[in-house]
């Protein structure tokens, strides 16, 4: 891959040096005796396939694996979390809907609803205590983004 960069650098240098930089300065001849040959290696033959063809999400922002299970979790920006088996024929089950489950908006003046969910983490001892943590932001009632003190982390009960 370095060879292609060297060749293009040499060609660019040669084209710059054939022109005079200052009036009255003699032009430099182009370098035409290079023996560098070849090009960068072609990209490997990758093929893109849908891992879960039955699943479609609206603006997914997170994906996490549940410890001790073969389930994956996806969180949509709007605040809905889904769970599904790690299998090609999987279908999504509703895990948690922050929009309807969070009842503490009144504790922050002006807060009314979830703007977006962006993180999900499982407690290190999840298999015993079944606790997880969700990171999300609250919608700014005045419009725009980034509600002051609007980032939250909530723990499941």
Short mmCIF file of C-alpha atoms in Angstrom, two decimals:
data_model
loop_
_atom_site.label_atom_id
_atom_site.label_comp_id
_atom_site.label_asym_id
_atom_site.label_seq_id
_atom_site.Cartn_x
_atom_site.Cartn_y
_atom_site.Cartn_z
CA UNK A 1 0.00 0.00 0.00
CA UNK A 2 2.94 2.30 0.60
CA UNK A 3 4.11 1.90 -3.00
CA UNK A 4 0.96 3.58 -4.37
CA UNK A 5 1.39 6.50 -1.96
CA UNK A 6 5.04 6.89 -2.96
CA UNK A 7 4.18 6.83 -6.68
CA UNK A 8 1.41 9.41 -6.30
CA UNK A 9 3.70 11.57 -4.15
CA UNK A 10 6.46 11.35 -6.77
CA UNK A 11 4.03 12.23 -9.57
CA UNK A 12 2.68 15.20 -7.59
CA UNK A 13 6.23 16.34 -6.80
CA UNK A 14 7.25 15.98 -10.44
CA UNK A 15 4.30 18.03 -11.67
CA UNK A 16 5.00 20.76 -9.10
CA UNK A 17 8.70 20.99 -9.92
CA UNK A 18 8.30 21.35 -13.67
CA UNK A 19 6.84 24.81 -13.17
CA UNK A 20 8.92 27.73 -12.03
CA UNK A 21 8.01 28.95 -8.54
CA UNK A 22 9.48 32.42 -8.92
CA UNK A 23 9.59 34.56 -12.04
CA UNK A 24 12.97 34.24 -13.70
CA UNK A 25 13.81 30.96 -11.91
CA UNK A 26 14.58 28.08 -14.32
CA UNK A 27 12.08 25.19 -14.44
CA UNK A 28 13.20 21.83 -13.08
CA UNK A 29 12.87 18.85 -15.38
CA UNK A 30 10.35 16.16 -14.40
CA UNK A 31 11.69 12.92 -12.90
CA UNK A 32 10.89 10.23 -15.44
CA UNK A 33 13.40 7.50 -14.55
CA UNK A 34 11.54 5.90 -11.62
CA UNK A 35 11.44 2.09 -11.61
CA UNK A 36 8.62 1.83 -9.03
CA UNK A 37 5.85 -0.40 -10.38
CA UNK A 38 2.65 -1.92 -9.04
CA UNK A 39 -0.39 -0.65 -7.22
CA UNK A 40 -2.03 -1.21 -3.83
CA UNK A 41 -3.46 -4.66 -3.16
CA UNK A 42 -7.13 -5.06 -4.12
CA UNK A 43 -9.61 -5.06 -1.24
CA UNK A 44 -10.50 -8.45 0.21
CA UNK A 45 -13.66 -10.03 -1.21
CA UNK A 46 -16.25 -9.17 1.46
CA UNK A 47 -19.94 -9.72 0.97
CA UNK A 48 -22.54 -7.78 2.91
CA UNK A 49 -25.48 -9.84 4.17
CA UNK A 50 -28.23 -9.09 6.67
CA UNK A 51 -27.49 -11.01 9.87
CA UNK A 52 -31.10 -10.70 11.05
CA UNK A 53 -33.32 -10.39 7.96
CA UNK A 54 -36.59 -10.43 9.96
CA UNK A 55 -35.63 -7.42 12.09
CA UNK A 56 -36.03 -3.73 11.29
CA UNK A 57 -35.47 -0.90 13.74
CA UNK A 58 -36.11 2.85 13.59
CA UNK A 59 -32.90 4.79 14.29
CA UNK A 60 -31.08 2.19 16.42
CA UNK A 61 -28.38 3.75 18.60
CA UNK A 62 -27.18 0.89 20.77
CA UNK A 63 -26.67 -2.84 20.76
CA UNK A 64 -25.68 -4.97 23.76
CA UNK A 65 -25.43 -8.65 24.64
CA UNK A 66 -27.04 -9.95 27.78
CA UNK A 67 -24.52 -11.77 30.00
CA UNK A 68 -25.23 -15.46 30.46
CA UNK A 69 -27.66 -15.68 27.56
CA UNK A 70 -27.78 -15.75 23.79
CA UNK A 71 -29.95 -12.62 23.58
CA UNK A 72 -29.08 -9.28 22.01
CA UNK A 73 -30.63 -5.94 22.86
CA UNK A 74 -31.16 -2.97 20.55
CA UNK A 75 -32.23 0.50 21.63
CA UNK A 76 -34.00 2.88 19.28
CA UNK A 77 -33.41 6.59 19.56
CA UNK A 78 -37.02 7.23 20.65
CA UNK A 79 -36.49 5.26 23.88
CA UNK A 80 -37.68 1.76 23.04
CA UNK A 81 -35.48 -1.26 23.82
CA UNK A 82 -35.94 -4.62 22.10
CA UNK A 83 -34.55 -8.07 22.82
CA UNK A 84 -34.04 -10.95 20.38
CA UNK A 85 -32.27 -14.28 20.13
CA UNK A 86 -28.89 -14.37 18.39
CA UNK A 87 -30.26 -16.39 15.46
CA UNK A 88 -30.91 -15.49 11.80
CA UNK A 89 -34.66 -16.16 12.10
CA UNK A 90 -35.07 -14.04 15.27
CA UNK A 91 -38.02 -11.79 15.97
CA UNK A 92 -37.83 -8.83 18.34
CA UNK A 93 -39.61 -8.71 21.68
CA UNK A 94 -40.26 -5.46 23.54
CA UNK A 95 -37.84 -5.26 26.47
CA UNK A 96 -38.51 -1.79 27.84
CA UNK A 97 -40.28 1.35 26.65
CA UNK A 98 -38.74 4.34 28.42
CA UNK A 99 -41.40 6.67 27.03
CA UNK A 100 -44.13 5.04 29.09
CA UNK A 101 -42.17 3.53 32.00
CA UNK A 102 -40.31 6.57 33.38
CA UNK A 103 -42.53 8.39 35.84
CA UNK A 104 -40.02 10.84 37.37
CA UNK A 105 -40.05 13.62 34.77
CA UNK A 106 -41.66 15.94 37.32
CA UNK A 107 -38.42 15.95 39.35
CA UNK A 108 -36.70 18.14 36.74
CA UNK A 109 -38.62 21.34 35.92
CA UNK A 110 -39.48 21.50 32.25
CA UNK A 111 -38.75 17.84 31.51
CA UNK A 112 -41.58 16.06 29.74
CA UNK A 113 -40.30 13.09 27.75
CA UNK A 114 -37.33 11.03 26.57
CA UNK A 115 -35.43 12.49 23.63
CA UNK A 116 -33.11 9.58 22.88
CA UNK A 117 -31.66 6.47 24.45
CA UNK A 118 -27.97 5.84 23.79
CA UNK A 119 -26.62 3.30 26.25
CA UNK A 120 -27.45 0.00 27.91
CA UNK A 121 -25.18 -1.81 30.38
CA UNK A 122 -25.82 -4.90 32.42
CA UNK A 123 -24.78 -5.11 36.08
CA UNK A 124 -21.64 -7.27 36.55
CA UNK A 125 -23.75 -9.59 38.71
CA UNK A 126 -26.74 -9.47 36.31
CA UNK A 127 -27.36 -13.21 36.35
CA UNK A 128 -28.20 -12.97 40.07
CA UNK A 129 -29.70 -9.49 40.56
CA UNK A 130 -31.24 -8.89 37.05
CA UNK A 131 -30.28 -5.18 37.09
CA UNK A 132 -29.34 -3.14 34.06
CA UNK A 133 -28.64 0.54 33.44
CA UNK A 134 -30.02 2.70 30.63
CA UNK A 135 -28.51 6.04 29.52
CA UNK A 136 -30.82 8.55 27.85
CA UNK A 137 -31.44 12.25 27.35
CA UNK A 138 -34.56 14.31 28.02
CA UNK A 139 -36.22 16.48 25.39
CA UNK A 140 -35.68 20.22 25.67
CA UNK A 141 -39.14 21.80 26.08
CA UNK A 142 -37.91 25.03 24.47
CA UNK A 143 -36.89 23.25 21.29
CA UNK A 144 -33.40 22.46 20.15
CA UNK A 145 -31.16 19.83 21.67
CA UNK A 146 -29.13 19.37 24.82
CA UNK A 147 -31.56 20.07 27.65
CA UNK A 148 -29.53 21.36 30.62
CA UNK A 149 -29.08 18.52 33.14
CA UNK A 150 -31.06 16.30 30.76
CA UNK A 151 -28.70 13.31 30.58
CA UNK A 152 -29.86 10.46 32.78
CA UNK A 153 -28.82 6.98 33.87
CA UNK A 154 -31.63 4.81 35.22
CA UNK A 155 -31.37 1.43 36.88
CA UNK A 156 -33.97 -1.28 36.47
CA UNK A 157 -35.86 -2.18 39.61
#
